[in-house]
XYZ file of C-alpha atoms in Angstrom:
469
model
C 60.361 134.247 73.171
C 60.481 133.629 76.855
C 61.037 129.898 77.834
C 58.281 128.364 79.658
C 60.906 127.385 82.269
C 62.126 130.916 82.632
C 58.490 132.105 82.866
C 57.951 129.666 85.713
C 61.082 130.939 87.412
C 59.789 134.451 87.277
C 56.647 133.345 89.056
C 58.941 132.118 91.919
C 60.730 135.402 91.899
C 57.394 137.367 92.262
C 56.482 135.234 95.208
C 59.838 135.346 96.933
C 60.899 139.094 96.564
C 58.019 140.358 98.680
C 59.589 138.515 101.699
C 61.885 140.839 103.643
C 62.329 138.674 106.666
C 65.741 137.932 107.764
C 69.201 139.558 108.603
C 72.491 140.074 106.794
C 75.584 138.311 108.154
C 76.893 141.218 110.073
C 79.644 139.229 111.857
C 81.823 139.666 108.614
C 81.824 143.298 107.842
C 81.943 143.051 104.120
C 78.925 140.837 104.014
C 77.001 143.338 106.138
C 77.400 145.841 103.375
C 75.696 143.957 100.463
C 72.399 144.882 98.906
C 69.790 142.888 100.960
C 67.207 142.965 98.105
C 69.172 141.133 95.426
C 67.617 137.778 94.349
C 68.484 135.208 91.644
C 67.647 131.652 90.775
C 69.577 129.506 88.114
C 68.763 125.862 87.141
C 71.270 123.824 85.047
C 69.717 120.724 83.554
C 71.437 117.394 82.794
C 73.196 118.625 79.555
C 74.416 121.922 81.169
C 71.778 124.220 79.792
C 71.095 126.963 82.290
C 67.940 128.734 82.971
C 68.211 132.103 85.096
C 66.161 134.872 86.425
C 66.998 137.842 88.542
C 70.570 138.954 89.485
C 72.116 135.727 88.013
C 75.265 137.487 86.782
C 75.967 139.175 90.083
C 79.019 137.783 91.798
C 78.919 137.137 95.520
C 81.300 135.141 97.758
C 80.627 131.362 97.961
C 81.228 131.163 101.814
C 80.227 127.975 103.450
C 79.058 126.351 100.031
C 82.777 125.916 99.565
C 82.858 123.259 102.322
C 81.099 120.712 100.084
C 83.723 121.271 97.279
C 86.768 121.320 99.594
C 85.604 118.139 101.193
C 85.265 116.569 97.685
C 88.719 117.789 96.684
C 90.214 116.358 100.085
C 88.570 113.011 99.303
C 89.982 112.934 95.864
C 93.581 113.930 96.899
C 93.966 112.141 100.211
C 91.448 109.257 99.868
C 88.279 108.213 101.806
C 90.258 106.345 104.554
C 92.571 109.285 105.287
C 89.740 111.932 105.417
C 87.573 109.571 107.493
C 90.366 109.398 110.074
C 90.119 113.153 110.584
C 86.471 114.090 109.880
C 83.301 112.308 110.769
C 79.969 112.271 108.726
C 77.402 112.540 111.512
C 75.020 115.386 111.618
C 75.856 117.653 114.599
C 72.446 119.253 115.167
C 74.317 122.461 116.071
C 74.905 125.817 114.419
C 77.670 126.013 111.717
C 80.199 127.829 113.908
C 79.737 125.730 117.004
C 82.971 124.184 118.475
C 81.603 120.670 117.858
C 83.754 117.523 117.965
C 83.121 113.788 118.650
C 83.421 113.068 122.365
C 85.500 109.928 121.681
C 87.771 110.747 118.785
C 87.854 114.554 119.180
C 87.429 114.838 115.415
C 84.933 117.249 113.998
C 81.623 115.585 113.527
C 81.117 116.477 109.861
C 82.780 118.696 107.074
C 79.968 121.014 106.779
C 80.466 122.729 110.104
C 83.466 125.065 110.481
C 85.586 122.648 112.540
C 85.162 120.017 109.789
C 85.788 122.475 106.932
C 88.939 123.786 108.494
C 90.187 120.309 109.016
C 89.366 119.542 105.292
C 91.262 122.579 104.276
C 94.236 121.442 106.458
C 94.341 118.047 104.673
C 94.948 119.974 101.408
C 97.957 121.522 103.113
C 99.305 118.303 104.554
C 101.854 116.238 102.565
C 100.373 114.206 99.639
C 100.678 110.411 99.144
C 104.312 110.834 97.801
C 105.343 112.757 100.909
C 105.856 116.023 99.035
C 106.008 118.674 101.691
C 105.524 121.364 99.055
C 101.793 120.807 99.363
C 101.866 122.486 102.670
C 102.215 125.934 100.892
C 99.027 127.874 101.233
C 99.392 129.596 97.985
C 99.918 126.468 96.157
C 97.095 124.739 97.894
C 94.870 127.634 97.076
C 95.750 127.634 93.425
C 94.899 123.863 93.217
C 91.579 124.593 95.138
C 90.606 127.477 92.989
C 91.449 125.370 89.716
C 89.129 122.620 91.008
C 86.322 125.058 91.849
C 86.693 126.687 88.432
C 86.552 123.250 86.659
C 83.296 122.543 88.431
C 81.776 125.828 87.507
C 83.069 125.708 83.929
C 84.760 129.150 84.000
C 87.688 130.798 85.736
C 86.785 131.901 89.266
C 88.539 134.456 91.388
C 88.815 135.613 95.110
C 87.317 138.663 96.634
C 90.360 140.363 98.204
C 88.172 142.713 100.366
C 85.953 139.777 101.739
C 89.135 137.738 102.459
C 90.747 140.630 104.477
C 87.400 141.135 106.281
C 87.219 137.383 107.108
C 90.876 137.437 108.298
C 90.242 140.497 110.563
C 87.058 139.021 112.164
C 87.954 135.321 112.247
C 88.922 134.867 115.864
C 86.350 132.108 116.535
C 87.732 130.087 113.536
C 91.178 130.341 114.788
C 90.036 129.251 118.242
C 88.533 126.282 116.678
C 91.684 125.386 114.763
C 93.826 125.700 117.725
C 91.344 123.672 119.848
C 91.710 120.909 117.170
C 95.437 121.196 117.403
C 95.258 120.790 121.203
C 93.325 117.575 120.781
C 96.080 116.273 118.344
C 93.712 116.121 115.382
C 94.717 119.135 113.314
C 96.808 117.761 110.349
C 98.444 121.097 109.491
C 99.590 124.315 110.965
C 96.331 126.038 112.394
C 97.138 129.449 111.023
C 97.715 128.015 107.553
C 94.523 125.938 107.650
C 92.469 128.852 108.708
C 94.070 131.134 106.123
C 93.227 128.566 103.274
C 89.603 128.290 104.641
C 89.072 132.165 104.509
C 90.432 132.125 101.094
C 88.004 129.438 99.907
C 85.165 131.155 101.530
C 86.016 134.338 99.610
C 85.827 132.882 96.045
C 83.334 134.813 93.915
C 80.563 132.896 92.160
C 77.162 133.664 90.533
C 74.024 131.552 90.827
C 74.802 130.222 87.314
C 78.092 129.061 88.596
C 76.409 127.276 91.600
C 73.910 125.635 89.285
C 76.591 124.330 86.983
C 78.647 123.025 89.959
C 75.400 121.352 91.044
C 74.839 119.761 87.674
C 78.501 118.569 87.698
C 77.696 116.690 91.061
C 74.349 115.614 89.462
C 76.269 114.275 86.520
C 78.459 112.001 88.555
C 81.435 114.354 88.773
C 81.527 115.348 84.926
C 80.896 118.938 84.075
C 78.145 118.764 81.404
C 79.135 121.933 79.915
C 82.841 121.197 79.344
C 82.715 117.330 79.403
C 85.680 117.460 81.932
C 85.592 114.866 84.788
C 86.175 116.722 87.997
C 85.362 113.949 90.555
C 84.991 110.164 90.779
C 81.522 108.940 91.198
C 82.416 107.460 94.568
C 83.416 110.832 95.895
C 80.351 112.403 94.518
C 78.138 109.853 96.299
C 79.922 110.622 99.541
C 79.763 114.271 99.154
C 75.963 114.384 98.313
C 75.175 111.973 101.203
C 76.919 114.378 103.695
C 75.159 117.398 102.013
C 71.911 115.678 102.528
C 72.252 115.127 106.205
C 74.450 118.053 107.161
C 74.462 120.655 104.510
C 71.728 122.926 106.000
C 73.068 122.802 109.551
C 70.603 122.466 112.296
C 67.800 123.046 109.785
C 68.765 119.898 107.858
C 65.978 117.722 108.994
C 63.224 120.108 108.009
C 65.049 120.700 104.616
C 65.205 116.936 103.808
C 61.601 116.406 104.525
C 60.226 119.434 102.767
C 62.725 120.003 99.906
C 64.399 116.540 99.715
C 67.507 117.672 97.775
C 71.304 117.410 98.812
C 72.235 121.073 99.458
C 74.742 123.530 100.964
C 74.127 126.962 102.058
C 76.388 129.946 102.815
C 76.085 133.069 104.984
C 76.627 135.028 101.844
C 73.085 134.214 100.933
C 73.830 131.365 98.411
C 72.391 127.956 98.302
C 73.619 125.128 96.105
C 71.104 122.126 95.504
C 71.440 118.922 93.537
C 68.951 116.432 92.106
C 71.304 113.506 91.360
C 71.141 112.477 87.714
C 69.133 115.365 86.661
C 70.040 119.000 87.608
C 71.721 121.611 89.795
C 70.184 124.724 91.454
C 71.819 127.902 92.401
C 69.951 130.536 94.500
C 71.070 133.816 95.904
C 69.453 136.226 98.428
C 71.479 137.575 101.288
C 68.963 137.908 104.198
C 69.423 134.838 106.454
C 67.190 132.974 108.870
C 68.257 131.826 112.417
C 70.035 128.803 110.892
C 72.332 131.027 108.691
C 70.338 129.984 105.470
C 68.923 132.313 102.993
C 65.252 133.055 103.856
C 64.187 133.728 100.204
C 66.627 131.030 98.814
C 64.939 128.330 101.065
C 61.526 129.513 99.934
C 62.541 129.421 96.327
C 63.936 125.799 96.748
C 60.658 124.753 98.451
C 58.759 125.995 95.292
C 61.122 124.289 92.923
C 60.962 120.971 94.791
C 57.067 121.023 95.249
C 56.108 122.500 91.853
C 58.688 120.412 89.758
C 58.499 117.208 91.706
C 62.165 117.370 92.536
C 62.287 115.640 96.024
C 64.804 112.963 95.665
C 62.473 110.302 97.178
C 59.713 110.918 94.570
C 59.298 107.546 92.759
C 59.176 107.556 89.005
C 59.674 104.684 86.484
C 62.030 106.858 84.355
C 63.620 110.172 85.330
C 64.330 111.430 81.818
C 61.892 111.193 79.012
C 63.264 109.951 75.692
C 62.586 111.700 72.343
C 62.038 108.536 70.426
C 62.240 110.138 67.016
C 61.941 113.509 65.270
C 61.159 114.157 61.714
C 59.386 116.352 59.193
C 56.244 115.997 57.299
C 57.759 114.470 54.239
C 57.612 111.117 56.039
C 53.878 111.461 56.344
C 51.458 110.533 53.667
C 49.206 113.447 52.270
C 45.519 112.933 52.856
C 43.915 111.030 49.921
C 40.705 112.972 50.185
C 42.513 116.205 49.400
C 42.007 117.881 46.067
C 44.855 117.611 43.567
C 45.759 121.378 43.986
C 45.863 120.884 47.781
C 48.002 117.723 47.515
C 50.454 119.507 45.386
C 50.600 122.324 47.795
C 51.035 120.150 50.867
C 53.703 118.069 49.323
C 55.669 121.242 48.456
C 55.318 122.575 52.069
C 55.711 119.204 53.932
C 58.826 120.526 55.909
C 56.597 123.079 57.658
C 55.297 120.175 59.735
C 57.559 118.664 62.355
C 56.975 115.539 64.519
C 58.387 114.522 67.827
C 57.560 111.094 69.223
C 58.161 110.554 72.915
C 58.413 107.600 75.108
C 58.816 106.795 78.710
C 57.422 108.740 81.666
C 57.194 112.600 81.513
C 58.799 114.270 84.508
C 60.375 117.792 84.799
C 63.812 116.955 83.420
C 62.577 115.040 80.468
C 59.834 117.464 79.629
C 62.304 120.340 79.842
C 64.257 118.739 77.062
C 61.163 118.301 74.958
C 60.229 121.918 75.510
C 63.848 123.099 74.485
C 63.700 120.853 71.444
C 60.342 122.385 70.363
C 61.647 125.892 70.932
C 64.751 125.173 68.780
C 62.578 123.999 65.784
C 59.689 126.334 65.958
C 61.147 128.891 63.633
C 61.294 126.230 60.912
C 57.816 124.850 61.445
C 54.269 126.138 61.205
C 52.790 122.894 62.965
C 54.545 120.720 65.512
C 53.044 117.261 66.233
C 54.019 115.677 69.553
C 53.214 111.969 69.884
C 52.371 110.661 73.376
C 51.305 107.230 72.246
C 54.208 105.522 74.005
C 54.291 107.778 77.128
C 53.400 106.034 80.303
C 52.498 108.819 82.569
C 52.940 112.622 82.979
C 53.290 114.429 86.227
C 51.491 117.640 87.083
C 54.290 120.108 86.367
C 55.127 118.509 82.998
C 51.535 118.714 82.078
C 51.399 122.441 82.875
C 54.672 122.932 80.993
C 53.218 121.387 77.821
C 49.941 123.381 78.102
C 52.082 126.560 78.671
C 54.201 125.664 75.480
C 51.064 125.294 73.349
C 49.793 128.734 74.460
C 53.297 130.260 73.738
C 53.195 128.576 70.252
C 49.883 129.880 69.461
C 50.870 133.424 70.533
C 53.813 133.152 68.110
C 51.454 132.178 65.214
C 52.418 128.544 65.426
C 50.149 125.499 66.013
C 50.791 122.106 67.604
C 48.906 118.927 67.652
C 49.137 116.301 70.465
C 48.470 112.674 69.751
C 47.126 111.529 73.117
C 44.956 108.406 72.632
C 44.876 107.689 76.326
C 44.076 111.334 77.548
C 47.118 111.451 79.803
C 47.805 115.234 78.977
C 44.294 116.480 79.316
C 41.664 113.725 80.003
C 37.964 114.144 79.245
C 37.332 115.137 82.793
C 39.990 117.968 82.579
C 39.099 119.625 79.267
C 36.783 122.297 80.896
C 39.197 122.836 83.732
C 41.953 123.721 81.202
C 39.456 125.704 79.186
C 40.373 123.815 76.039
C 37.578 123.351 73.367
C 36.113 119.867 72.992
C 36.583 119.820 69.311
C 39.849 117.948 68.711
C 40.864 120.191 65.827
C 40.410 123.274 67.823
C 41.996 121.707 70.910
C 44.851 120.336 68.788
C 44.666 117.133 70.701
C 43.878 113.948 68.658
C 43.811 110.209 69.282
C 45.736 108.998 66.219
C 48.647 110.277 64.078
C 46.375 110.149 61.042
C 43.973 112.638 62.768
C 46.994 114.852 63.833
C 48.266 114.925 60.176
C 44.809 116.044 59.024
C 44.811 118.820 61.569
C 48.334 119.874 60.513
C 47.298 119.875 56.855
C 44.199 121.951 57.587
C 46.520 124.580 59.405
C 48.887 124.765 56.353
C 46.007 125.174 53.822
C 44.271 127.916 56.080
C 47.535 129.813 56.307
C 47.959 129.578 52.494
C 44.345 130.789 52.001
C 44.912 133.693 54.401
C 47.980 134.812 52.462
C 46.058 134.806 49.247
């Protein structure tokens, strides 16, 4: 059965793939040779579960998305004070490859433009806190960097040698930036070594699944939810997400923050990494770029996700993750006293075919996704699933649609569910006709009390038994 989340992501794919606007990044020869029609979206939720559609297993080079990770690694290894002494955190309002420095300090304005990213790479080459000059070796520095990237992604990553050679052969502008920084006295390592490490980090292969898991690692305060391994301190994560918010989408950052509202980083390879702190990570890939160097389809997909799922980080909700208060089977429910003796015997013998989930809190996307996944995991062992909303305060529009879609999916699979919704928060009286649900509670599978829900569930079991006979 197709998950309701995957089904939703496919709707996004259908809308986005018809858009053929944008150009490939032709200033790096290898990137100009990729298939422009590739498209993928992956979403990794708070526990590391990943939903994907499209070319989600296709590897592409991470490019400038790496800047956020290298900045995080530099903060972890060298400390905030040292990094701040070399790289600012102010938006530049300029293109990613502009030669942009602070007029007073001559430091790069932020780590998301090339000047700042090359400096961040240089900080990984410079001597560590103990004065160990071996950290200046590019190979050793890249090994540590790749280990860190891999830890955030939850699998071993590798470098694309062909793209690395292409970057090296066409990287005159980046070398010019590095030597300019050296001339200002602010380059903390050999310019050639710094640029070499920068080219290598941009050439690391990833998939949208990898980007989504990296995003969920940042969303989870630096702990990879799939492996349980802590990759970053929460203080570093907060700093990185803040800079991604203000600078991650280059001179399109303002429009991005207001319309999408997620910390994000794009790359000219066509990837976008986005994060909803505390909830999920998003990875998108489509190689056609807009005038800012951001994926055209990728930006469109992220706009959909933010608007449809209510992911803007400034949305106000009382609780970001719904709690499944309890789950149990029908053995904990009394059999209706008005049933015949034969029916009571049958219902007691098949009580495990009724499953109950009681929810509490506010239903937003992340919490509802957990509920949907729990229902999908128990559906094979149940004929009727009762979901209690008595302790739910509110439900947002996307969560309402997800639950309605889940009900339809269950019915198509020969299952039934019953919603206990005394306050009408899922489908109020004024919305029944809009949703085309019957007004009869038994037919609509929406009841006001648990007792009514049990009666409906028992009716379903008895009807199934009669049909088998």
